Amino acid sequence: YNIGGGHECTNFEIANTICDILDEMRPALTSYKDQINFVTDRLGHDRRYAVDSSKITKHLGWEPRENFQTGIKKTLKWYLKRYKSSNFGCEKNKFPVLLSLLDGAIIKRRK
């Protein structure tokens, strides 16, 4: 079964959502959006993410407990708590490793 949250969005929308949440949870000197860099597209790269969960809903009655917005906030809160003592060798309060979770498709890590 495919399992998804019923939320279709582009990689850029995901990156901006992550940055907005980080700006709120862990403010830095500048917005996390300043770390977004567009890179050359890779062959086979997904431009958006969408999962059709209709089969598992139909057969098992499964429904997501979280929507994208609440789920991504909980994920980032967990990540920040888990790695609170680390700045990943980056500028103070900047977390490019978090942003690189999008597989480098939109985000390029600063060194």
CSV table of N, CA, C and O in Angstrom, one decimal:
chain,number,residue,atom,x,y,z
A,1,TYR,N,0.8,-1.2,0.0
A,1,TYR,CA,0.0,0.0,0.0
A,1,TYR,C,0.9,1.3,0.0
A,1,TYR,O,1.9,1.3,0.7
A,2,ASN,N,0.4,2.3,-0.7
A,2,ASN,CA,1.1,3.6,-0.6
A,2,ASN,C,0.4,4.3,0.6
A,2,ASN,O,-0.8,4.3,0.7
A,3,ILE,N,1.2,5.0,1.4
A,3,ILE,CA,0.6,5.7,2.5
A,3,ILE,C,1.1,7.1,2.5
A,3,ILE,O,2.3,7.4,2.4
A,4,GLY,N,0.2,8.0,2.4
A,4,GLY,CA,0.5,9.5,2.4
A,4,GLY,C,-0.5,10.3,3.2
A,4,GLY,O,-1.5,9.7,3.7
A,5,GLY,N,-0.3,11.5,3.2
A,5,GLY,CA,-1.1,12.4,4.0
A,5,GLY,C,-2.1,13.2,3.2
A,5,GLY,O,-2.8,14.1,3.8
A,6,GLY,N,-2.2,12.9,1.9
A,6,GLY,CA,-3.2,13.6,1.1
A,6,GLY,C,-2.9,15.0,0.8
A,6,GLY,O,-3.7,15.9,0.6
A,7,HIS,N,-1.6,15.3,0.8
A,7,HIS,CA,-1.1,16.7,0.6
A,7,HIS,C,-0.1,16.7,-0.5
A,7,HIS,O,1.0,16.1,-0.4
A,8,GLU,N,-0.4,17.3,-1.6
A,8,GLU,CA,0.5,17.4,-2.8
A,8,GLU,C,1.1,18.7,-2.8
A,8,GLU,O,0.5,19.8,-2.6
A,9,CYS,N,2.5,18.7,-2.9
A,9,CYS,CA,3.2,20.0,-3.0
A,9,CYS,C,4.5,19.8,-3.7
A,9,CYS,O,5.0,18.7,-3.9
A,10,THR,N,5.1,21.0,-4.1
A,10,THR,CA,6.3,21.0,-4.8
A,10,THR,C,7.5,20.9,-3.8
A,10,THR,O,7.3,21.3,-2.6
A,11,ASN,N,8.7,20.6,-4.3
A,11,ASN,CA,9.8,20.6,-3.4
A,11,ASN,C,10.1,22.0,-2.9
A,11,ASN,O,10.5,22.2,-1.7
A,12,PHE,N,9.8,23.0,-3.7
A,12,PHE,CA,10.0,24.4,-3.3
A,12,PHE,C,9.1,24.8,-2.2
A,12,PHE,O,9.5,25.5,-1.2
A,13,GLU,N,7.8,24.3,-2.3
A,13,GLU,CA,6.9,24.6,-1.2
A,13,GLU,C,7.3,23.9,0.1
A,13,GLU,O,7.2,24.5,1.2
A,14,ILE,N,7.8,22.7,0.0
A,14,ILE,CA,8.3,22.0,1.2
A,14,ILE,C,9.5,22.8,1.8
A,14,ILE,O,9.5,23.0,3.0
A,15,ALA,N,10.4,23.2,1.0
A,15,ALA,CA,11.6,23.9,1.5
A,15,ALA,C,11.1,25.2,2.2
A,15,ALA,O,11.6,25.6,3.3
A,16,ASN,N,10.2,25.9,1.6
A,16,ASN,CA,9.7,27.2,2.2
A,16,ASN,C,9.0,26.9,3.5
A,16,ASN,O,9.1,27.7,4.5
A,17,THR,N,8.2,25.9,3.6
A,17,THR,CA,7.5,25.5,4.8
A,17,THR,C,8.5,25.2,5.9
A,17,THR,O,8.4,25.7,7.0
A,18,ILE,N,9.5,24.4,5.6
A,18,ILE,CA,10.6,24.1,6.6
A,18,ILE,C,11.2,25.4,7.1
A,18,ILE,O,11.4,25.6,8.3
A,19,CYS,N,11.6,26.3,6.1
A,19,CYS,CA,12.2,27.5,6.5
A,19,CYS,C,11.3,28.4,7.4
A,19,CYS,O,11.8,29.0,8.4
A,20,ASP,N,10.1,28.5,7.1
A,20,ASP,CA,9.1,29.3,7.9
A,20,ASP,C,9.0,28.7,9.3
A,20,ASP,O,9.0,29.5,10.3
A,21,ILE,N,9.0,27.4,9.4
A,21,ILE,CA,8.8,26.8,10.7
A,21,ILE,C,10.1,27.0,11.5
A,21,ILE,O,10.1,27.3,12.7
A,22,LEU,N,11.3,26.9,10.9
A,22,LEU,CA,12.6,27.1,11.6
A,22,LEU,C,12.7,28.6,12.0
A,22,LEU,O,13.2,28.9,13.0
A,23,ASP,N,12.3,29.5,11.1
A,23,ASP,CA,12.3,30.9,11.5
A,23,ASP,C,11.5,31.2,12.8
A,23,ASP,O,11.9,32.0,13.6
A,24,GLU,N,10.4,30.4,12.9
A,24,GLU,CA,9.6,30.5,14.1
A,24,GLU,C,10.2,29.8,15.3
A,24,GLU,O,10.2,30.4,16.4
A,25,MET,N,10.6,28.6,15.1
A,25,MET,CA,11.1,27.8,16.3
A,25,MET,C,12.5,28.1,16.7
A,25,MET,O,12.8,28.0,17.9
A,26,ARG,N,13.4,28.4,15.8
A,26,ARG,CA,14.8,28.7,16.1
A,26,ARG,C,15.3,29.9,15.3
A,26,ARG,O,16.0,29.7,14.3
A,27,PRO,N,14.8,31.1,15.6
A,27,PRO,CA,15.2,32.3,14.8
A,27,PRO,C,16.7,32.4,14.7
A,27,PRO,O,17.4,32.2,15.7
A,28,ALA,N,17.1,32.9,13.6
A,28,ALA,CA,18.6,33.2,13.4
A,28,ALA,C,18.7,34.6,13.0
A,28,ALA,O,17.7,35.4,12.9
A,29,LEU,N,19.9,35.0,12.6
A,29,LEU,CA,20.1,36.4,12.2
A,29,LEU,C,19.4,36.8,10.9
A,29,LEU,O,18.9,37.9,10.8
A,30,THR,N,19.3,35.8,10.0
A,30,THR,CA,18.5,36.0,8.8
A,30,THR,C,17.6,34.8,8.6
A,30,THR,O,17.7,33.8,9.3
A,31,SER,N,16.7,34.9,7.7
A,31,SER,CA,15.7,33.8,7.4
A,31,SER,C,16.5,32.6,6.9
A,31,SER,O,17.4,32.7,6.1
A,32,TYR,N,16.0,31.4,7.2
A,32,TYR,CA,16.5,30.2,6.7
A,32,TYR,C,16.3,30.1,5.2
A,32,TYR,O,17.0,29.4,4.5
A,33,LYS,N,15.4,30.9,4.7
A,33,LYS,CA,15.1,30.9,3.2
A,33,LYS,C,16.4,31.5,2.5
A,33,LYS,O,16.5,31.2,1.3
A,34,ASP,N,17.2,32.2,3.2
A,34,ASP,CA,18.4,32.7,2.6
A,34,ASP,C,19.4,31.6,2.2
A,34,ASP,O,20.3,31.8,1.4
A,35,GLN,N,19.2,30.4,2.7
A,35,GLN,CA,20.0,29.3,2.4
A,35,GLN,C,19.5,28.5,1.1
A,35,GLN,O,20.2,27.6,0.7
A,36,ILE,N,18.4,28.9,0.6
A,36,ILE,CA,17.9,28.2,-0.6
A,36,ILE,C,18.6,28.6,-1.8
A,36,ILE,O,18.8,29.8,-2.1
A,37,ASN,N,19.2,27.7,-2.5
A,37,ASN,CA,19.9,27.9,-3.8
A,37,ASN,C,19.3,26.9,-4.8
A,37,ASN,O,19.1,25.8,-4.5
A,38,PHE,N,19.0,27.4,-6.0
A,38,PHE,CA,18.6,26.6,-7.0
A,38,PHE,C,19.8,25.9,-7.7
A,38,PHE,O,20.7,26.6,-8.0
A,39,VAL,N,19.7,24.6,-7.9
A,39,VAL,CA,20.8,23.9,-8.5
A,39,VAL,C,20.3,23.3,-9.8
A,39,VAL,O,19.1,23.2,-10.0
A,40,THR,N,21.3,22.8,-10.6
A,40,THR,CA,20.9,22.2,-11.8
A,40,THR,C,20.1,20.9,-11.6
A,40,THR,O,20.4,20.1,-10.7
A,41,ASP,N,19.1,20.7,-12.3
A,41,ASP,CA,18.2,19.6,-12.2
A,41,ASP,C,18.9,18.3,-12.5
A,41,ASP,O,19.7,18.3,-13.4
A,42,ARG,N,18.5,17.3,-11.8
A,42,ARG,CA,19.1,15.9,-12.0
A,42,ARG,C,18.1,15.1,-12.8
A,42,ARG,O,16.9,15.2,-12.7
A,43,LEU,N,18.6,14.2,-13.6
A,43,LEU,CA,17.8,13.3,-14.4
A,43,LEU,C,17.0,12.5,-13.4
A,43,LEU,O,17.5,11.9,-12.5
A,44,GLY,N,15.7,12.4,-13.7
A,44,GLY,CA,14.8,11.6,-12.8
A,44,GLY,C,14.4,12.2,-11.5
A,44,GLY,O,13.8,11.6,-10.7
A,45,HIS,N,14.7,13.5,-11.3
A,45,HIS,CA,14.4,14.2,-10.1
A,45,HIS,C,12.9,14.5,-10.0
A,45,HIS,O,12.3,14.9,-11.0
A,46,ASP,N,12.4,14.3,-8.8
A,46,ASP,CA,10.9,14.6,-8.6
A,46,ASP,C,10.8,16.1,-8.4
A,46,ASP,O,11.5,16.6,-7.5
A,47,ARG,N,9.8,16.7,-9.0
A,47,ARG,CA,9.5,18.1,-8.8
A,47,ARG,C,8.5,18.3,-7.8
A,47,ARG,O,8.3,19.4,-7.2
A,48,ARG,N,7.7,17.3,-7.5
A,48,ARG,CA,6.7,17.4,-6.5
A,48,ARG,C,6.5,16.0,-5.9
A,48,ARG,O,7.0,15.0,-6.4
A,49,TYR,N,5.8,16.0,-4.7
A,49,TYR,CA,5.5,14.7,-4.1
A,49,TYR,C,4.0,14.6,-3.9
A,49,TYR,O,3.4,15.5,-3.4
A,50,ALA,N,3.5,13.5,-4.3
A,50,ALA,CA,2.1,13.2,-4.1
A,50,ALA,C,2.0,11.6,-4.0
A,50,ALA,O,2.5,10.9,-4.9
A,51,VAL,N,1.3,11.2,-3.0
A,51,VAL,CA,1.1,9.7,-2.8
A,51,VAL,C,-0.4,9.5,-2.8
A,51,VAL,O,-1.2,10.1,-2.1
A,52,ASP,N,-0.9,8.5,-3.6
A,52,ASP,CA,-2.3,8.1,-3.6
A,52,ASP,C,-2.5,7.0,-2.6
A,52,ASP,O,-2.1,5.9,-2.8
A,53,SER,N,-3.2,7.4,-1.5
A,53,SER,CA,-3.5,6.5,-0.4
A,53,SER,C,-4.9,5.8,-0.6
A,53,SER,O,-5.4,5.2,0.4
A,54,SER,N,-5.6,6.0,-1.7
A,54,SER,CA,-6.9,5.5,-1.8
A,54,SER,C,-7.1,4.0,-1.6
A,54,SER,O,-8.1,3.6,-1.1
A,55,LYS,N,-6.1,3.3,-2.0
A,55,LYS,CA,-6.2,1.8,-1.9
A,55,LYS,C,-6.2,1.4,-0.5
A,55,LYS,O,-7.1,0.5,-0.1
A,56,ILE,N,-5.3,1.9,0.4
A,56,ILE,CA,-5.3,1.5,1.8
A,56,ILE,C,-6.6,2.0,2.5
A,56,ILE,O,-7.1,1.4,3.4
A,57,THR,N,-7.0,3.2,2.1
A,57,THR,CA,-8.3,3.7,2.7
A,57,THR,C,-9.5,2.8,2.3
A,57,THR,O,-10.3,2.5,3.2
A,58,LYS,N,-9.5,2.4,1.1
A,58,LYS,CA,-10.6,1.6,0.6
A,58,LYS,C,-10.6,0.2,1.2
A,58,LYS,O,-11.6,-0.3,1.7
A,59,HIS,N,-9.4,-0.4,1.3
A,59,HIS,CA,-9.3,-1.8,1.8
A,59,HIS,C,-9.3,-1.9,3.3
A,59,HIS,O,-9.9,-2.9,3.9
A,60,LEU,N,-8.7,-1.0,4.0
A,60,LEU,CA,-8.5,-1.1,5.4
A,60,LEU,C,-9.1,0.1,6.2
A,60,LEU,O,-9.1,0.0,7.5
A,61,GLY,N,-9.6,1.1,5.5
A,61,GLY,CA,-10.2,2.2,6.2
A,61,GLY,C,-9.2,3.1,6.9
A,61,GLY,O,-9.5,3.9,7.7
A,62,TRP,N,-7.9,3.0,6.4
A,62,TRP,CA,-6.9,3.8,7.0
A,62,TRP,C,-7.0,5.3,6.6
A,62,TRP,O,-7.4,5.6,5.5
A,63,GLU,N,-6.8,6.2,7.6
A,63,GLU,CA,-6.8,7.6,7.3
A,63,GLU,C,-5.6,8.2,8.1
A,63,GLU,O,-5.3,7.7,9.2
A,64,PRO,N,-4.9,9.2,7.6
A,64,PRO,CA,-3.8,9.8,8.3
A,64,PRO,C,-4.3,10.5,9.6
A,64,PRO,O,-5.4,11.1,9.6
A,65,ARG,N,-3.5,10.5,10.6
A,65,ARG,CA,-3.8,11.2,11.9
A,65,ARG,C,-3.2,12.6,11.8
A,65,ARG,O,-3.6,13.4,12.7
A,66,GLU,N,-2.3,12.8,11.0
A,66,GLU,CA,-1.6,14.2,10.9
A,66,GLU,C,-1.8,14.7,9.5
A,66,GLU,O,-1.9,14.0,8.5
A,67,ASN,N,-1.9,16.0,9.4
A,67,ASN,CA,-1.8,16.6,8.1
A,67,ASN,C,-0.4,17.1,7.9
A,67,ASN,O,0.5,17.0,8.8
A,68,PHE,N,0.0,17.5,6.7
A,68,PHE,CA,1.3,17.9,6.4
A,68,PHE,C,1.9,19.0,7.4
A,68,PHE,O,3.0,18.8,7.9
A,69,GLN,N,1.1,20.0,7.6
A,69,GLN,CA,1.6,21.1,8.4
A,69,GLN,C,1.9,20.7,9.8
A,69,GLN,O,2.9,21.0,10.4
A,70,THR,N,1.0,19.9,10.5
A,70,THR,CA,1.3,19.5,11.8
A,70,THR,C,2.4,18.5,11.9
A,70,THR,O,3.2,18.5,12.8
A,71,GLY,N,2.4,17.6,10.9
A,71,GLY,CA,3.4,16.5,10.9
A,71,GLY,C,4.8,17.1,10.7
A,71,GLY,O,5.8,16.7,11.3
A,72,ILE,N,5.0,18.1,9.8
A,72,ILE,CA,6.3,18.6,9.5
A,72,ILE,C,6.8,19.4,10.7
A,72,ILE,O,8.0,19.4,11.1
A,73,LYS,N,5.8,20.1,11.4
A,73,LYS,CA,6.2,20.8,12.6
A,73,LYS,C,6.7,19.9,13.7
A,73,LYS,O,7.7,20.1,14.4
A,74,LYS,N,6.0,18.8,13.9
A,74,LYS,CA,6.4,17.8,14.9
A,74,LYS,C,7.8,17.2,14.5
A,74,LYS,O,8.6,16.9,15.4
A,75,THR,N,8.0,16.9,13.2
A,75,THR,CA,9.3,16.3,12.8
A,75,THR,C,10.4,17.3,13.1
A,75,THR,O,11.5,16.9,13.6
A,76,LEU,N,10.2,18.6,12.7
A,76,LEU,CA,11.3,19.6,13.0
A,76,LEU,C,11.5,19.8,14.4
A,76,LEU,O,12.7,19.9,14.9
A,77,LYS,N,10.5,19.8,15.3
A,77,LYS,CA,10.6,19.9,16.7
A,77,LYS,C,11.5,18.8,17.2
A,77,LYS,O,12.4,19.0,18.1
A,78,TRP,N,11.2,17.5,16.8
A,78,TRP,CA,11.9,16.4,17.2
A,78,TRP,C,13.4,16.5,16.8
A,78,TRP,O,14.3,16.3,17.6
A,79,TYR,N,13.6,16.9,15.5
A,79,TYR,CA,15.0,17.0,15.0
A,79,TYR,C,15.8,18.1,15.8
A,79,TYR,O,16.9,17.9,16.2
A,80,LEU,N,15.2,19.2,16.1
A,80,LEU,CA,15.8,20.3,16.8
A,80,LEU,C,16.2,19.8,18.3
A,80,LEU,O,17.2,20.2,18.8
A,81,LYS,N,15.2,19.1,18.9
A,81,LYS,CA,15.5,18.6,20.2
A,81,LYS,C,16.6,17.6,20.2
A,81,LYS,O,17.5,17.6,21.1
A,82,ARG,N,16.6,16.7,19.3
A,82,ARG,CA,17.6,15.6,19.2
A,82,ARG,C,19.0,16.2,19.0
A,82,ARG,O,20.0,15.7,19.5
A,83,TYR,N,19.1,17.2,18.2
A,83,TYR,CA,20.4,17.8,17.8
A,83,TYR,C,20.6,19.2,18.3
A,83,TYR,O,21.4,19.9,17.8
A,84,LYS,N,20.0,19.5,19.5
A,84,LYS,CA,20.1,20.8,20.0
A,84,LYS,C,21.5,21.3,20.4
A,84,LYS,O,21.8,22.4,20.4
A,85,SER,N,22.4,20.3,20.7
A,85,SER,CA,23.7,20.7,21.1
A,85,SER,C,24.7,20.8,19.9
A,85,SER,O,25.8,21.2,20.1
A,86,SER,N,24.2,20.6,18.7
A,86,SER,CA,25.1,20.7,17.6
A,86,SER,C,24.7,21.8,16.6
A,86,SER,O,23.5,22.1,16.5
A,87,ASN,N,25.7,22.4,16.1
A,87,ASN,CA,25.4,23.4,15.0
A,87,ASN,C,25.9,22.9,13.7
A,87,ASN,O,25.9,23.6,12.7
A,88,PHE,N,26.2,21.6,13.6
A,88,PHE,CA,26.6,20.9,12.4
A,88,PHE,C,27.8,21.6,11.7
A,88,PHE,O,27.9,21.6,10.5
A,89,GLY,N,28.6,22.3,12.5
A,89,GLY,CA,29.8,23.0,11.9
A,89,GLY,C,29.4,24.2,11.0
A,89,GLY,O,30.1,24.6,10.1
A,90,CYS,N,28.2,24.8,11.3
A,90,CYS,CA,27.7,25.9,10.5
A,90,CYS,C,27.6,27.1,11.3
A,90,CYS,O,27.9,27.2,12.5
A,91,GLU,N,27.2,28.2,10.7
A,91,GLU,CA,26.9,29.4,11.4
A,91,GLU,C,26.0,29.2,12.6
A,91,GLU,O,25.2,28.2,12.5
A,92,LYS,N,26.1,30.0,13.6
A,92,LYS,CA,25.3,29.8,14.8
A,92,LYS,C,23.8,29.8,14.4
A,92,LYS,O,23.4,30.7,13.6
A,93,ASN,N,23.1,28.8,14.9
A,93,ASN,CA,21.7,28.7,14.7
A,93,ASN,C,21.2,28.4,13.2
A,93,ASN,O,20.1,28.6,12.9
A,94,LYS,N,22.1,28.0,12.4
A,94,LYS,CA,21.8,27.6,11.0
A,94,LYS,C,21.8,26.1,10.9
A,94,LYS,O,22.7,25.5,11.4
A,95,PHE,N,20.9,25.5,10.2
A,95,PHE,CA,20.8,24.1,10.1
A,95,PHE,C,20.7,23.6,8.6
A,95,PHE,O,19.7,23.1,8.3
A,96,PRO,N,21.7,23.8,7.8
A,96,PRO,CA,21.6,23.4,6.4
A,96,PRO,C,21.4,21.9,6.3
A,96,PRO,O,20.9,21.4,5.3
A,97,VAL,N,21.8,21.1,7.3
A,97,VAL,CA,21.6,19.7,7.2
A,97,VAL,C,20.1,19.4,7.2
A,97,VAL,O,19.7,18.5,6.4
A,98,LEU,N,19.4,20.1,8.0
A,98,LEU,CA,17.9,19.9,7.9
A,98,LEU,C,17.4,20.2,6.6
A,98,LEU,O,16.6,19.4,6.0
A,99,LEU,N,17.8,21.3,6.0
A,99,LEU,CA,17.3,21.6,4.7
A,99,LEU,C,17.8,20.7,3.6
A,99,LEU,O,17.1,20.5,2.6
A,100,SER,N,18.9,20.0,3.8
A,100,SER,CA,19.4,19.1,2.8
A,100,SER,C,18.6,17.8,2.8
A,100,SER,O,18.8,16.9,2.0
A,101,LEU,N,17.6,17.7,3.7
A,101,LEU,CA,16.7,16.5,3.7
A,101,LEU,C,16.0,16.3,2.4
A,101,LEU,O,15.5,15.3,2.1
A,102,LEU,N,15.9,17.4,1.6
A,102,LEU,CA,15.2,17.3,0.4
A,102,LEU,C,16.1,16.8,-0.7
A,102,LEU,O,15.8,17.0,-1.9
A,103,ASP,N,17.1,16.1,-0.3
A,103,ASP,CA,18.0,15.4,-1.2
A,103,ASP,C,18.8,16.3,-2.2
A,103,ASP,O,19.1,15.9,-3.3
A,104,GLY,N,19.0,17.5,-1.8
A,104,GLY,CA,19.8,18.4,-2.6
A,104,GLY,C,19.1,18.9,-3.9
A,104,GLY,O,19.7,19.6,-4.7
A,105,ALA,N,17.8,18.6,-4.0
A,105,ALA,CA,17.1,19.0,-5.2
A,105,ALA,C,17.0,20.5,-5.4
A,105,ALA,O,17.1,21.0,-6.5
A,106,ILE,N,16.7,21.1,-4.3
A,106,ILE,CA,16.5,22.6,-4.3
A,106,ILE,C,17.6,23.2,-3.4
A,106,ILE,O,18.1,24.3,-3.7
A,107,ILE,N,17.9,22.5,-2.3
A,107,ILE,CA,18.8,23.1,-1.3
A,107,ILE,C,20.2,22.7,-1.6
A,107,ILE,O,20.5,21.5,-1.8
A,108,LYS,N,21.1,23.6,-1.5
A,108,LYS,CA,22.5,23.3,-1.6
A,108,LYS,C,23.1,23.7,-0.3
A,108,LYS,O,23.0,24.9,0.1
A,109,ARG,N,23.8,22.8,0.4
A,109,ARG,CA,24.4,23.2,1.7
A,109,ARG,C,25.5,24.2,1.5
A,109,ARG,O,26.3,24.2,0.6
A,110,ARG,N,25.5,25.1,2.5
A,110,ARG,CA,26.6,26.1,2.6
A,110,ARG,C,27.7,25.4,3.3
A,110,ARG,O,27.6,24.6,4.2
A,111,LYS,N,28.9,25.7,2.9
A,111,LYS,CA,30.1,25.1,3.6
A,111,LYS,C,30.7,26.1,4.5
A,111,LYS,O,30.7,27.3,4.3
